[in-house]
Amino acid sequence: MPGQRKYFAVVDASHGGDERGAALSDQLAEKDVTLAFARQLKQQLENRGISTLLLRDGDINLTFDQRASQTNSVHPAIYLCVHASQGSGLRLYTALIPAGGESHGPFLAWDTAQAPFLSASQATAASVAVELRNQEISVRTMAAPLRPLNNIGTAAIALEFAPAGGKLSDLYSSDYQQLIAGTVAAGIVDARARLEAGQ
Ligand SMILES: [Zn+2]
C-alpha cells in the first residue's frame, strides 16, 4: 500500500463490557486478562518501532463487526486478536475461510475478506511460533472459524494467551505477560518486510 500507514498493527483485546469471556478462576475474567496482555503487546510492538492501535482500551463491549470494520478502516499490515485460557502453552489461529464463496453478494464478500491474505497470515503465525519456540514456550498453530478473522482485510492472527505450564498465576503475572508479548512482537518484526509488501 503506498503512502504512510498510521498504524502498522491493530491489537484487539477480545471480549469486554458485559461480555466477560471465559471465567479463568472465581476472580479472573478472560476480558480483563486479554486487555492487560493487549496493552503489553502494544507496548512491546511500539518498543520495536511498530505503531499500534489498541482497539479496546477499556472495559467496553464491541461486536465482531465493529472490531472488523474499525480494523479495516485503518488499513493496518497486521491484525492481532487476543484471547486467554487456563490451558498450557500458546495457540495461534488463522482463519478457516468458508467454502463456496462464488457468489459476490455483500455478505459473502464480508465473510471471505480474509481469503487474499491467508498466506500472509499463516506466514506471520509461523514467524511468531518460531520466536516462541526459541524461548521454549510451547505453541500450536491451527486454522479455526474464529470471528472476526474472516472479516479482516489484511494479515490476521488470533492468539490464545495461556500459562506456560498450567500455572494459573501466569495469566496475571506482568513478567510473564511481558515475556510472551515481547516474544510475539519479535515474531511480528521478523515478518515485517513481508507484511509491508502485503504478501
Ligand atoms: Zn476468548
PDB file of C-alpha atoms and ligand atoms in Angstrom:
ATOM      1  CA  MET A   1       0.000   0.000   0.000  1.00  0.00           C
ATOM      2  CA  PRO A   2       1.518   3.359  -0.984  1.00  0.00           C
ATOM      3  CA  GLY A   3       1.969   6.195   1.482  1.00  0.00           C
ATOM      4  CA  GLN A   4       2.371   6.187   5.223  1.00  0.00           C
ATOM      5  CA  ARG A   5       0.334   3.917   7.422  1.00  0.00           C
ATOM      6  CA  LYS A   6      -0.841   5.471  10.621  1.00  0.00           C
ATOM      7  CA  TYR A   7      -0.853   2.088  12.354  1.00  0.00           C
ATOM      8  CA  PHE A   8       1.159  -0.937  11.264  1.00  0.00           C
ATOM      9  CA  ALA A   9      -0.612  -3.200  13.759  1.00  0.00           C
ATOM     10  CA  VAL A  10      -4.041  -3.407  15.348  1.00  0.00           C
ATOM     11  CA  VAL A  11      -4.278  -5.304  18.650  1.00  0.00           C
ATOM     12  CA  ASP A  12      -7.756  -6.426  19.685  1.00  0.00           C
ATOM     13  CA  ALA A  13      -8.466  -7.494  23.291  1.00  0.00           C
ATOM     14  CA  SER A  14     -11.316  -9.977  22.878  1.00  0.00           C
ATOM     15  CA  HIS A  15     -14.486  -9.758  24.979  1.00  0.00           C
ATOM     16  CA  GLY A  16     -15.217  -6.725  27.209  1.00  0.00           C
ATOM     17  CA  GLY A  17     -18.054  -4.962  28.996  1.00  0.00           C
ATOM     18  CA  ASP A  18     -20.813  -7.383  29.987  1.00  0.00           C
ATOM     19  CA  GLU A  19     -19.307  -9.979  27.626  1.00  0.00           C
ATOM     20  CA  ARG A  20     -16.793 -11.416  30.097  1.00  0.00           C
ATOM     21  CA  GLY A  21     -15.353 -14.298  28.083  1.00  0.00           C
ATOM     22  CA  ALA A  22     -14.317 -17.428  29.963  1.00  0.00           C
ATOM     23  CA  ALA A  23     -14.176 -17.484  33.765  1.00  0.00           C
ATOM     24  CA  LEU A  24     -10.492 -18.275  34.235  1.00  0.00           C
ATOM     25  CA  SER A  25     -10.964 -18.536  38.000  1.00  0.00           C
ATOM     26  CA  ASP A  26     -13.519 -17.295  40.542  1.00  0.00           C
ATOM     27  CA  GLN A  27     -11.956 -13.850  40.390  1.00  0.00           C
ATOM     28  CA  LEU A  28     -10.445 -13.725  36.947  1.00  0.00           C
ATOM     29  CA  ALA A  29     -12.469 -12.928  33.809  1.00  0.00           C
ATOM     30  CA  GLU A  30     -10.940 -13.500  30.392  1.00  0.00           C
ATOM     31  CA  LYS A  31     -11.879  -9.947  29.315  1.00  0.00           C
ATOM     32  CA  ASP A  32      -9.504  -8.468  31.929  1.00  0.00           C
ATOM     33  CA  VAL A  33      -6.608 -10.768  31.026  1.00  0.00           C
ATOM     34  CA  THR A  34      -6.997 -10.048  27.312  1.00  0.00           C
ATOM     35  CA  LEU A  35      -6.921  -6.284  27.987  1.00  0.00           C
ATOM     36  CA  ALA A  36      -3.837  -6.462  30.226  1.00  0.00           C
ATOM     37  CA  PHE A  37      -2.000  -8.645  27.710  1.00  0.00           C
ATOM     38  CA  ALA A  38      -3.106  -6.498  24.744  1.00  0.00           C
ATOM     39  CA  ARG A  39      -1.683  -3.408  26.464  1.00  0.00           C
ATOM     40  CA  GLN A  40       1.622  -5.247  26.995  1.00  0.00           C
ATOM     41  CA  LEU A  41       1.640  -6.357  23.376  1.00  0.00           C
ATOM     42  CA  LYS A  42       1.084  -2.789  22.130  1.00  0.00           C
ATOM     43  CA  GLN A  43       3.950  -1.613  24.360  1.00  0.00           C
ATOM     44  CA  GLN A  44       6.303  -4.343  23.139  1.00  0.00           C
ATOM     45  CA  LEU A  45       5.433  -3.687  19.480  1.00  0.00           C
ATOM     46  CA  GLU A  46       5.956   0.058  19.910  1.00  0.00           C
ATOM     47  CA  ASN A  47       9.291  -0.596  21.671  1.00  0.00           C
ATOM     48  CA  ARG A  48      10.310  -2.232  18.388  1.00  0.00           C
ATOM     49  CA  GLY A  49       9.134   0.668  16.211  1.00  0.00           C
ATOM     50  CA  ILE A  50       5.775  -0.819  15.225  1.00  0.00           C
ATOM     51  CA  SER A  51       2.947   1.721  15.526  1.00  0.00           C
ATOM     52  CA  THR A  52      -0.019   0.001  17.129  1.00  0.00           C
ATOM     53  CA  LEU A  53      -3.684   0.771  17.674  1.00  0.00           C
ATOM     54  CA  LEU A  54      -5.384  -0.891  20.624  1.00  0.00           C
ATOM     55  CA  LEU A  55      -8.961  -1.472  19.508  1.00  0.00           C
ATOM     56  CA  ARG A  56     -10.402  -1.673  23.008  1.00  0.00           C
ATOM     57  CA  ASP A  57      -8.519   0.241  25.708  1.00  0.00           C
ATOM     58  CA  GLY A  58     -11.155  -0.052  28.409  1.00  0.00           C
ATOM     59  CA  ASP A  59     -13.925  -2.312  29.646  1.00  0.00           C
ATOM     60  CA  ILE A  60     -16.361  -1.845  26.763  1.00  0.00           C
ATOM     61  CA  ASN A  61     -18.479  -4.059  24.522  1.00  0.00           C
ATOM     62  CA  LEU A  62     -17.525  -4.313  20.866  1.00  0.00           C
ATOM     63  CA  THR A  63     -19.255  -6.583  18.362  1.00  0.00           C
ATOM     64  CA  PHE A  64     -17.250  -8.704  15.919  1.00  0.00           C
ATOM     65  CA  ASP A  65     -18.466  -6.494  13.071  1.00  0.00           C
ATOM     66  CA  GLN A  66     -17.331  -3.354  14.897  1.00  0.00           C
ATOM     67  CA  ARG A  67     -13.917  -4.888  15.542  1.00  0.00           C
ATOM     68  CA  ALA A  68     -13.532  -5.851  11.882  1.00  0.00           C
ATOM     69  CA  SER A  69     -14.788  -2.588  10.410  1.00  0.00           C
ATOM     70  CA  GLN A  70     -12.670  -0.445  12.750  1.00  0.00           C
ATOM     71  CA  THR A  71      -9.632  -2.550  11.844  1.00  0.00           C
ATOM     72  CA  ASN A  72     -10.291  -2.444   8.102  1.00  0.00           C
ATOM     73  CA  SER A  73     -10.811   1.334   8.193  1.00  0.00           C
ATOM     74  CA  VAL A  74      -7.227   1.997   9.386  1.00  0.00           C
ATOM     75  CA  HIS A  75      -5.603  -0.415   6.861  1.00  0.00           C
ATOM     76  CA  PRO A  76      -3.018  -1.990   9.184  1.00  0.00           C
ATOM     77  CA  ALA A  77      -0.474  -4.547   7.927  1.00  0.00           C
ATOM     78  CA  ILE A  78      -1.369  -6.979  10.708  1.00  0.00           C
ATOM     79  CA  TYR A  79      -4.350  -7.602  12.984  1.00  0.00           C
ATOM     80  CA  LEU A  80      -3.739  -9.471  16.245  1.00  0.00           C
ATOM     81  CA  CYS A  81      -6.705 -10.697  18.227  1.00  0.00           C
ATOM     82  CA  VAL A  82      -6.057 -11.774  21.829  1.00  0.00           C
ATOM     83  CA  HIS A  83      -7.892 -14.479  23.802  1.00  0.00           C
ATOM     84  CA  ALA A  84      -6.848 -16.132  27.066  1.00  0.00           C
ATOM     85  CA  SER A  85      -7.334 -19.562  28.622  1.00  0.00           C
ATOM     86  CA  GLN A  86      -6.075 -21.666  31.539  1.00  0.00           C
ATOM     87  CA  GLY A  87      -4.574 -24.151  29.093  1.00  0.00           C
ATOM     88  CA  SER A  88      -0.892 -24.837  28.784  1.00  0.00           C
ATOM     89  CA  GLY A  89       1.145 -23.070  26.120  1.00  0.00           C
ATOM     90  CA  LEU A  90       0.030 -20.695  23.428  1.00  0.00           C
ATOM     91  CA  ARG A  91      -2.228 -21.249  20.454  1.00  0.00           C
ATOM     92  CA  LEU A  92      -2.101 -19.268  17.238  1.00  0.00           C
ATOM     93  CA  TYR A  93      -5.117 -19.330  14.961  1.00  0.00           C
ATOM     94  CA  THR A  94      -5.527 -18.312  11.366  1.00  0.00           C
ATOM     95  CA  ALA A  95      -8.881 -18.079   9.609  1.00  0.00           C
ATOM     96  CA  LEU A  96     -10.810 -21.004   8.209  1.00  0.00           C
ATOM     97  CA  ILE A  97     -12.408 -19.470   5.114  1.00  0.00           C
ATOM     98  CA  PRO A  98     -15.914 -20.791   4.386  1.00  0.00           C
ATOM     99  CA  ALA A  99     -16.195 -22.832   1.206  1.00  0.00           C
ATOM    100  CA  GLY A 100     -18.344 -21.842  -1.759  1.00  0.00           C
ATOM    101  CA  GLY A 101     -17.615 -18.132  -1.987  1.00  0.00           C
ATOM    102  CA  GLU A 102     -18.556 -17.982  -5.664  1.00  0.00           C
ATOM    103  CA  SER A 103     -21.422 -15.540  -5.450  1.00  0.00           C
ATOM    104  CA  HIS A 104     -20.416 -11.948  -4.846  1.00  0.00           C
ATOM    105  CA  GLY A 105     -23.148 -10.814  -2.510  1.00  0.00           C
ATOM    106  CA  PRO A 106     -22.159  -8.311   0.162  1.00  0.00           C
ATOM    107  CA  PHE A 107     -22.299 -10.841   2.993  1.00  0.00           C
ATOM    108  CA  LEU A 108     -20.127 -13.386   1.238  1.00  0.00           C
ATOM    109  CA  ALA A 109     -17.563 -10.691   0.423  1.00  0.00           C
ATOM    110  CA  TRP A 110     -17.539  -9.752   4.119  1.00  0.00           C
ATOM    111  CA  ASP A 111     -17.206 -13.385   5.168  1.00  0.00           C
ATOM    112  CA  THR A 112     -14.273 -14.002   2.842  1.00  0.00           C
ATOM    113  CA  ALA A 113     -12.429 -10.666   3.236  1.00  0.00           C
ATOM    114  CA  GLN A 114      -9.552 -12.629   4.747  1.00  0.00           C
ATOM    115  CA  ALA A 115      -9.109 -15.008   1.782  1.00  0.00           C
ATOM    116  CA  PRO A 116      -6.500 -12.981  -0.200  1.00  0.00           C
ATOM    117  CA  PHE A 117      -4.420 -12.512   2.962  1.00  0.00           C
ATOM    118  CA  LEU A 118      -4.499 -16.047   4.315  1.00  0.00           C
ATOM    119  CA  SER A 119      -0.977 -16.992   3.237  1.00  0.00           C
ATOM    120  CA  ALA A 120       0.419 -13.787   4.804  1.00  0.00           C
ATOM    121  CA  SER A 121      -1.480 -14.635   7.981  1.00  0.00           C
ATOM    122  CA  GLN A 122      -0.083 -18.177   8.037  1.00  0.00           C
ATOM    123  CA  ALA A 123       3.466 -16.939   7.401  1.00  0.00           C
ATOM    124  CA  THR A 124       3.142 -14.417  10.246  1.00  0.00           C
ATOM    125  CA  ALA A 125       1.819 -17.083  12.614  1.00  0.00           C
ATOM    126  CA  ALA A 126       4.804 -19.261  11.643  1.00  0.00           C
ATOM    127  CA  SER A 127       7.249 -16.406  12.452  1.00  0.00           C
ATOM    128  CA  VAL A 128       5.632 -15.868  15.839  1.00  0.00           C
ATOM    129  CA  ALA A 129       5.711 -19.617  16.554  1.00  0.00           C
ATOM    130  CA  VAL A 130       9.453 -19.775  15.778  1.00  0.00           C
ATOM    131  CA  GLU A 131      10.165 -16.980  18.262  1.00  0.00           C
ATOM    132  CA  LEU A 132       8.041 -18.640  20.958  1.00  0.00           C
ATOM    133  CA  ARG A 133       9.781 -21.990  20.450  1.00  0.00           C
ATOM    134  CA  ASN A 134      13.151 -20.207  20.682  1.00  0.00           C
ATOM    135  CA  GLN A 135      12.037 -19.127  24.169  1.00  0.00           C
ATOM    136  CA  GLU A 136      10.978 -22.743  24.882  1.00  0.00           C
ATOM    137  CA  ILE A 137       7.324 -21.773  25.107  1.00  0.00           C
ATOM    138  CA  SER A 138       5.064 -24.448  23.704  1.00  0.00           C
ATOM    139  CA  VAL A 139       2.860 -23.259  20.867  1.00  0.00           C
ATOM    140  CA  ARG A 140       0.402 -24.785  18.410  1.00  0.00           C
ATOM    141  CA  THR A 141      -0.769 -23.169  15.190  1.00  0.00           C
ATOM    142  CA  MET A 142      -4.096 -24.075  13.624  1.00  0.00           C
ATOM    143  CA  ALA A 143      -6.937 -22.848  11.433  1.00  0.00           C
ATOM    144  CA  ALA A 144     -10.259 -22.127  13.125  1.00  0.00           C
ATOM    145  CA  PRO A 145     -13.546 -20.448  12.230  1.00  0.00           C
ATOM    146  CA  LEU A 146     -12.863 -17.755  14.801  1.00  0.00           C
ATOM    147  CA  ARG A 147     -14.598 -14.418  14.315  1.00  0.00           C
ATOM    148  CA  PRO A 148     -13.763 -11.781  13.244  1.00  0.00           C
ATOM    149  CA  LEU A 149     -10.723 -13.245  11.429  1.00  0.00           C
ATOM    150  CA  ASN A 150     -12.702 -13.978   8.260  1.00  0.00           C
ATOM    151  CA  ASN A 151     -13.817 -10.348   8.032  1.00  0.00           C
ATOM    152  CA  ILE A 152     -10.350  -8.790   8.265  1.00  0.00           C
ATOM    153  CA  GLY A 153      -8.882  -7.410   5.030  1.00  0.00           C
ATOM    154  CA  THR A 154      -5.228  -7.772   6.000  1.00  0.00           C
ATOM    155  CA  ALA A 155      -2.968 -10.412   7.575  1.00  0.00           C
ATOM    156  CA  ALA A 156      -4.725 -11.572  10.735  1.00  0.00           C
ATOM    157  CA  ILE A 157      -3.968 -13.965  13.557  1.00  0.00           C
ATOM    158  CA  ALA A 158      -5.640 -14.723  16.854  1.00  0.00           C
ATOM    159  CA  LEU A 159      -3.540 -15.762  19.780  1.00  0.00           C
ATOM    160  CA  GLU A 160      -4.679 -17.539  22.880  1.00  0.00           C
ATOM    161  CA  PHE A 161      -2.562 -16.401  25.799  1.00  0.00           C
ATOM    162  CA  ALA A 162      -2.157 -19.147  28.426  1.00  0.00           C
ATOM    163  CA  PRO A 163       0.239 -20.151  31.191  1.00  0.00           C
ATOM    164  CA  ALA A 164       3.444 -21.856  30.070  1.00  0.00           C
ATOM    165  CA  GLY A 165       2.977 -24.842  32.347  1.00  0.00           C
ATOM    166  CA  GLY A 166      -0.620 -24.652  33.522  1.00  0.00           C
ATOM    167  CA  LYS A 167       0.235 -22.245  36.367  1.00  0.00           C
ATOM    168  CA  LEU A 168      -2.843 -20.014  36.632  1.00  0.00           C
ATOM    169  CA  SER A 169      -0.978 -17.104  38.236  1.00  0.00           C
ATOM    170  CA  ASP A 170       0.983 -16.674  34.977  1.00  0.00           C
ATOM    171  CA  LEU A 171      -2.177 -15.179  33.499  1.00  0.00           C
ATOM    172  CA  TYR A 172      -1.917 -12.081  35.668  1.00  0.00           C
ATOM    173  CA  SER A 173       1.861 -12.015  36.123  1.00  0.00           C
ATOM    174  CA  SER A 174       3.170  -8.909  34.398  1.00  0.00           C
ATOM    175  CA  ASP A 175       6.595 -10.548  33.986  1.00  0.00           C
ATOM    176  CA  TYR A 176       5.058 -13.476  32.122  1.00  0.00           C
ATOM    177  CA  GLN A 177       2.782 -11.217  30.065  1.00  0.00           C
ATOM    178  CA  GLN A 178       5.819  -9.142  29.140  1.00  0.00           C
ATOM    179  CA  LEU A 179       7.857 -12.211  28.151  1.00  0.00           C
ATOM    180  CA  ILE A 180       5.112 -13.519  25.869  1.00  0.00           C
ATOM    181  CA  ALA A 181       4.243 -10.084  24.454  1.00  0.00           C
ATOM    182  CA  GLY A 182       7.907  -9.348  23.717  1.00  0.00           C
ATOM    183  CA  THR A 183       8.346 -12.703  22.021  1.00  0.00           C
ATOM    184  CA  VAL A 184       5.214 -12.276  19.902  1.00  0.00           C
ATOM    185  CA  ALA A 185       6.364  -8.758  18.964  1.00  0.00           C
ATOM    186  CA  ALA A 186       9.740 -10.165  17.876  1.00  0.00           C
ATOM    187  CA  GLY A 187       7.890 -12.596  15.599  1.00  0.00           C
ATOM    188  CA  ILE A 188       5.954  -9.708  14.045  1.00  0.00           C
ATOM    189  CA  VAL A 189       9.231  -7.841  13.466  1.00  0.00           C
ATOM    190  CA  ASP A 190      10.587 -10.946  11.682  1.00  0.00           C
ATOM    191  CA  ALA A 191       7.533 -10.911   9.406  1.00  0.00           C
ATOM    192  CA  ARG A 192       7.583  -7.163   8.930  1.00  0.00           C
ATOM    193  CA  ALA A 193       9.119  -6.897   5.449  1.00  0.00           C
ATOM    194  CA  ARG A 194       6.662  -9.391   4.071  1.00  0.00           C
ATOM    195  CA  LEU A 195       3.732  -7.712   5.817  1.00  0.00           C
ATOM    196  CA  GLU A 196       4.819  -4.307   4.475  1.00  0.00           C
ATOM    197  CA  ALA A 197       4.692  -5.751   0.983  1.00  0.00           C
ATOM    198  CA  GLY A 198       1.183  -7.026   1.696  1.00  0.00           C
ATOM    199  CA  GLN A 199       2.082 -10.654   0.986  1.00  0.00           C
TER     200      GLN A 199
HETATM  201 ZN    ZN B   1     -11.901 -15.618  24.314  1.00  0.00          ZN
END
